[in-house]
Coordinates of C-alpha atoms in Angstrom, one line a residue:
X1 CA 8.0 -18.2 -6.9
X2 CA 5.3 -16.5 -4.5
X3 CA 3.9 -20.2 -4.3
X4 CA 7.3 -21.5 -3.2
X5 CA 7.6 -18.6 -0.4
X6 CA 4.1 -19.1 0.8
X7 CA 4.7 -23.1 0.9
X8 CA 8.0 -22.4 3.0
X9 CA 6.1 -20.3 5.3
X10 CA 3.5 -22.6 5.9
X11 CA 6.0 -25.5 6.7
X12 CA 7.6 -23.1 9.3
X13 CA 4.2 -22.4 11.0
X14 CA 3.3 -25.9 11.0
X15 CA 6.5 -27.2 12.1
X16 CA 7.3 -29.4 9.1
X17 CA 10.8 -29.9 10.1
X18 CA 11.6 -32.7 7.5
X19 CA 10.6 -30.3 4.8
X20 CA 11.7 -26.9 5.6
X21 CA 15.3 -27.3 4.3
X22 CA 14.2 -28.7 0.9
X23 CA 11.6 -25.9 0.7
X24 CA 13.9 -23.2 1.7
X25 CA 16.5 -24.4 -1.1
X26 CA 13.7 -24.3 -3.6
X27 CA 12.6 -20.9 -2.8
X28 CA 16.1 -19.4 -2.5
X29 CA 17.0 -20.9 -6.1
X30 CA 13.8 -19.6 -7.6
X31 CA 14.2 -16.0 -6.2
X32 CA 17.8 -15.8 -7.1
X33 CA 16.9 -16.9 -10.6
X34 CA 14.2 -14.5 -11.1
X35 CA 16.1 -11.5 -9.6
X36 CA 18.9 -12.5 -12.0
X37 CA 16.4 -12.6 -14.8
X38 CA 14.8 -9.3 -14.2
X39 CA 18.2 -7.4 -13.8
X40 CA 19.5 -8.8 -17.1
X41 CA 16.1 -8.0 -18.8
X42 CA 15.8 -4.4 -17.4
X43 CA 15.7 -1.7 -20.0
X44 CA 17.9 1.3 -19.9
X45 CA 16.1 4.6 -19.9
X46 CA 17.8 8.0 -20.0
X47 CA 18.8 8.1 -16.2
X48 CA 17.1 4.9 -14.9
X49 CA 16.5 1.3 -15.7
X50 CA 13.0 -0.2 -15.6
X51 CA 11.5 -3.6 -15.9
X52 CA 8.9 -4.4 -18.9
X53 CA 6.1 -6.8 -18.8
X54 CA 7.7 -8.5 -21.8
X55 CA 11.7 -8.8 -22.2
X56 CA 12.9 -5.8 -24.4
X57 CA 9.3 -4.5 -24.9
X58 CA 9.3 -0.8 -24.3
X59 CA 5.6 -0.1 -24.8
X60 CA 2.3 -1.0 -22.9
X61 CA 2.0 -2.9 -19.6
X62 CA 4.6 -3.0 -16.9
X63 CA 2.7 -2.7 -13.8
X64 CA 2.9 -6.6 -13.3
X65 CA 6.5 -6.2 -12.1
X66 CA 5.3 -4.0 -9.2
X67 CA 4.1 -7.3 -7.6
X68 CA 7.7 -8.1 -6.8
X69 CA 7.2 -5.7 -4.2
X70 CA 3.6 -6.2 -3.1
X71 CA 2.5 -8.7 -2.0
X72 CA 5.5 -11.0 -3.1
X73 CA 8.3 -9.2 -1.3
X74 CA 10.9 -10.5 -3.7
X75 CA 12.4 -7.0 -4.1
X76 CA 12.6 -4.0 -1.5
X77 CA 10.5 -1.1 -2.0
X78 CA 13.5 1.1 -2.6
X79 CA 15.1 -1.1 -5.4
X80 CA 16.4 0.9 -8.2
X81 CA 14.4 -1.2 -10.6
X82 CA 11.3 -0.5 -8.8
X83 CA 12.0 3.2 -8.7
X84 CA 12.8 3.1 -12.3
X85 CA 9.6 1.1 -13.2
X86 CA 7.4 3.5 -11.3
X87 CA 9.2 6.5 -13.0
X88 CA 8.4 5.1 -16.4
X89 CA 4.9 4.5 -15.5
X90 CA 4.4 8.1 -14.0
X91 CA 6.1 10.0 -16.8
X92 CA 2.6 9.9 -18.7
X93 CA -0.2 10.9 -16.4
X94 CA -3.7 11.9 -17.5
X95 CA -5.3 15.0 -16.5
X96 CA -7.7 12.7 -14.3
X97 CA -4.7 11.4 -12.5
X98 CA -4.3 7.9 -14.2
X99 CA -1.2 6.6 -15.9
X100 CA -1.7 6.3 -19.6
X101 CA -0.9 3.3 -21.9
X102 CA -0.2 1.0 -19.2
X103 CA -2.0 -1.8 -21.1
X104 CA -3.3 -2.3 -24.5
X105 CA -4.8 1.2 -25.3
X106 CA -2.2 3.7 -26.1
X107 CA -4.6 6.6 -25.1
X108 CA -6.2 4.7 -22.1
X109 CA -5.9 3.9 -18.7
X110 CA -5.9 0.4 -16.7
X111 CA -7.6 1.4 -13.6
X112 CA -7.0 -1.7 -11.6
X113 CA -3.5 -1.7 -12.3
X114 CA -3.3 1.7 -10.8
X115 CA -4.7 0.9 -7.5
X116 CA -3.5 -3.0 -7.0
X117 CA 0.0 -2.2 -8.2
X118 CA 1.2 1.6 -8.3
X119 CA -1.0 2.6 -5.4
X120 CA 0.1 -0.3 -3.0
X121 CA 3.6 0.0 -3.9
X122 CA 3.4 3.8 -3.1
X123 CA 1.9 2.8 0.1
X124 CA 4.4 0.2 0.9
X125 CA 6.9 2.9 0.2
X126 CA 5.3 5.2 2.7
X127 CA 3.9 7.6 0.2
X128 CA 0.3 7.6 1.6
X129 CA -0.4 10.9 -0.5
X130 CA 0.0 9.2 -3.6
X131 CA -2.0 6.3 -2.6
X132 CA -4.8 8.8 -1.7
X133 CA -4.4 10.5 -5.1
X134 CA -4.7 7.3 -7.0
X135 CA -7.6 6.1 -4.9
X136 CA -9.8 9.3 -5.9
X137 CA -8.7 9.5 -9.3
X138 CA -9.8 5.7 -9.5
X139 CA -13.1 6.2 -8.0
X140 CA -13.7 9.3 -10.4
X141 CA -13.1 7.0 -13.3
X142 CA -16.1 4.6 -12.3
X143 CA -19.5 4.7 -13.4
X144 CA -22.2 6.2 -11.3
X145 CA -22.9 2.5 -10.1
X146 CA -19.2 2.4 -9.2
X147 CA -18.3 -0.2 -11.8
X148 CA -15.3 -0.3 -14.2
X149 CA -14.4 -1.6 -17.5
X150 CA -11.0 -3.1 -17.7
X151 CA -9.5 -0.2 -19.7
X152 CA -11.0 3.0 -20.7
X153 CA -10.4 6.1 -22.8
X154 CA -9.3 9.2 -20.7
X155 CA -12.0 11.7 -21.5
X156 CA -15.3 12.1 -19.3
X157 CA -18.2 9.8 -20.6
X158 CA -15.6 7.9 -23.1
X159 CA -17.1 5.1 -25.2
X160 CA -13.5 3.7 -25.8
X161 CA -12.9 0.7 -23.9
X162 CA -10.9 -2.5 -24.1
X163 CA -11.4 -5.9 -22.3
X164 CA -14.3 -6.8 -19.8
X165 CA -17.0 -4.2 -19.5
X166 CA -17.7 -5.2 -15.9
X167 CA -14.0 -5.6 -14.5
X168 CA -14.3 -7.4 -11.1
X169 CA -10.5 -6.9 -10.3
X170 CA -11.0 -3.1 -10.1
X171 CA -13.8 -3.2 -7.0
X172 CA -11.5 -5.8 -5.4
X173 CA -8.5 -3.6 -5.7
X174 CA -10.4 -0.7 -4.4
X175 CA -11.2 -2.6 -1.3
X176 CA -8.0 -3.9 -0.7
X177 CA -6.4 -0.6 -1.0
X178 CA -8.8 1.2 1.4
X179 CA -8.2 -1.8 3.7
X180 CA -4.2 -1.2 3.5
X181 CA -4.7 2.2 3.9
X182 CA -6.2 2.0 7.4
X183 CA -4.6 -1.4 8.3
X184 CA -1.4 -3.1 6.8
X185 CA 0.9 -5.7 7.9
X186 CA 4.7 -5.3 7.6
X187 CA 6.4 -8.2 8.6
X188 CA 6.1 -8.7 12.3
X189 CA 4.3 -5.5 13.0
X190 CA 1.3 -3.2 11.9
X191 CA 1.2 0.2 10.2
X192 CA -2.2 1.9 11.0
X193 CA -3.6 5.0 9.0
X194 CA -0.8 4.9 6.8
X195 CA -2.8 6.1 3.8
X196 CA -5.7 7.9 5.2
X197 CA -6.2 11.1 3.4
X198 CA -5.0 14.2 5.5
X199 CA -8.2 16.2 5.1
X200 CA -10.2 13.4 6.6
X201 CA -8.6 14.0 10.1
X202 CA -8.1 17.9 9.7
X203 CA -11.8 18.0 9.1
X204 CA -12.3 17.3 13.0
X205 CA -14.4 14.3 12.3
X206 CA -13.4 10.9 13.7
X207 CA -11.2 8.7 11.6
X208 CA -10.7 5.0 12.0
X209 CA -11.5 1.6 11.6
X210 CA -13.6 -1.2 13.8
X211 CA -12.8 -4.9 14.0
X212 CA -10.3 -5.2 11.3
X213 CA -9.0 -8.5 10.9
X214 CA -5.1 -8.8 10.7
X215 CA -2.5 -11.6 10.9
X216 CA -2.1 -10.5 14.5
X217 CA -6.0 -10.6 15.5
X218 CA -8.6 -8.0 15.3
X219 CA -7.8 -4.2 15.6
X220 CA -9.9 -1.1 16.0
X221 CA -8.8 2.4 16.3
X222 CA -10.4 6.0 16.1
X223 CA -8.8 9.6 16.6
X224 CA -10.2 13.0 16.3
X225 CA -8.4 16.3 15.6
X226 CA -9.1 19.5 17.8
X227 CA -7.8 22.4 16.0
X228 CA -8.2 24.9 18.5
X229 CA -6.5 22.9 21.2
X230 CA -3.8 21.4 18.8
X231 CA -4.8 18.0 20.1
X232 CA -5.6 14.5 18.7
X233 CA -7.3 12.2 21.0
X234 CA -8.2 8.6 20.4
X235 CA -8.5 5.1 21.2
X236 CA -6.8 2.0 20.0
X237 CA -7.7 -1.8 20.8
X238 CA -5.6 -4.9 20.1
X239 CA -6.2 -8.4 21.2
X240 CA -5.6 -9.0 25.0
X241 CA -2.5 -11.3 24.2
X242 CA 0.2 -9.5 22.2
X243 CA 0.9 -11.0 19.0
X244 CA 2.4 -8.2 17.1
X245 CA 5.9 -7.2 17.5
X246 CA 4.8 -3.5 17.1
X247 CA 2.3 -1.2 15.7
X248 CA 2.7 2.3 14.2
X249 CA -0.4 4.6 14.3
X250 CA 0.1 7.5 11.7
X251 CA -1.3 11.1 12.7
X252 CA -1.8 12.4 9.2
X253 CA -2.5 16.2 9.2
X254 CA -2.4 18.8 6.5
X255 CA 0.1 21.7 6.5
X256 CA 3.0 20.1 7.9
X257 CA 1.6 19.4 11.4
X258 CA 3.7 16.9 13.2
X259 CA 3.3 15.3 16.8
X260 CA 4.9 17.2 19.7
X261 CA 4.1 14.8 22.5
X262 CA 2.0 12.1 23.8
X263 CA 0.4 11.2 27.2
X264 CA 2.8 8.9 29.2
X265 CA -0.3 6.7 30.2
X266 CA -0.5 5.4 26.6
X267 CA 3.0 3.9 26.7
X268 CA 3.3 5.2 23.2
X269 CA 6.6 6.6 21.6
X270 CA 6.5 9.5 19.1
X271 CA 8.1 8.4 15.8
X272 CA 11.3 10.2 15.1
X273 CA 9.9 12.2 12.2
X274 CA 6.7 13.0 14.3
X275 CA 4.5 11.4 11.9
X276 CA 3.0 9.0 14.3
X277 CA 2.9 6.8 17.5
X278 CA 4.6 3.3 18.1
X279 CA 3.7 0.7 20.6
X280 CA 6.0 -2.2 21.2
X281 CA 3.9 -5.6 21.7
X282 CA 0.7 -3.7 22.0
X283 CA -2.2 -5.4 23.6
X284 CA -5.5 -4.5 24.9
X285 CA -7.3 -1.1 24.7
X286 CA -5.4 2.1 24.9
X287 CA -6.5 5.7 25.0
X288 CA -4.0 8.4 23.8
X289 CA -3.8 12.2 23.9
X290 CA -1.5 13.7 21.4
X291 CA -0.2 17.4 21.3
X292 CA 0.5 18.8 17.9
X293 CA 3.0 21.3 16.7
X294 CA 3.3 23.1 13.4

């Protein structure tokens, strides 16, 4: 079904007018059938419904269903079945911060799925703090050379494993999550620094990314917090010709600190909840000077 969606989008981009209607019908039928099947196959919990990896199976893997939110965009991030599936996964978390029994091992964790599915969906939902927690937990579950097995036991230095001993999915998931935490496309716009750890900016060090490739061209930004002056200053660069309809830059600080105002020259607007800045059709290089309130 995701392939149907991508084929339709490619036809629209390439102007294949004779094919668009047929591809659209195929996609819409497939999407409707899939959503109906997932709804009918959902399992009733105590106060929520959730989607299992196999119809009627109440144990083991259910992380794959989260692909329906990201990257497939078949279901909305706040769909009740997605909320229920996450609740089911997160009812059993290890001391090290990993969901337990989300694969074959009843007493183990599947680190790649923690990142590529649970953390990514949390990020799409706007919960950058949860994404950060899962990132650090997953890094802590790697070997000293930062490699991972497919599934592993929960205790430090465990010898309990399952699946591939060198699991390449996990390092790919680490890189993708890190990238999305700094730069993430959202339909016709960009969400920047949505998942940066609050402590990074609060430390007073520069936080940002340089030359990140996006669907809208390359993006660079950096920002730095001055606690004595209650200021965040920085610079953000887009392509000279605007292609993104909008861009949000999130100023993530500790202790509930929010944005009070931003310099007029930046042409940015403060987001209603004070969590970041927004530009409409951003282009070129922009300097910003933000005043912080507690």
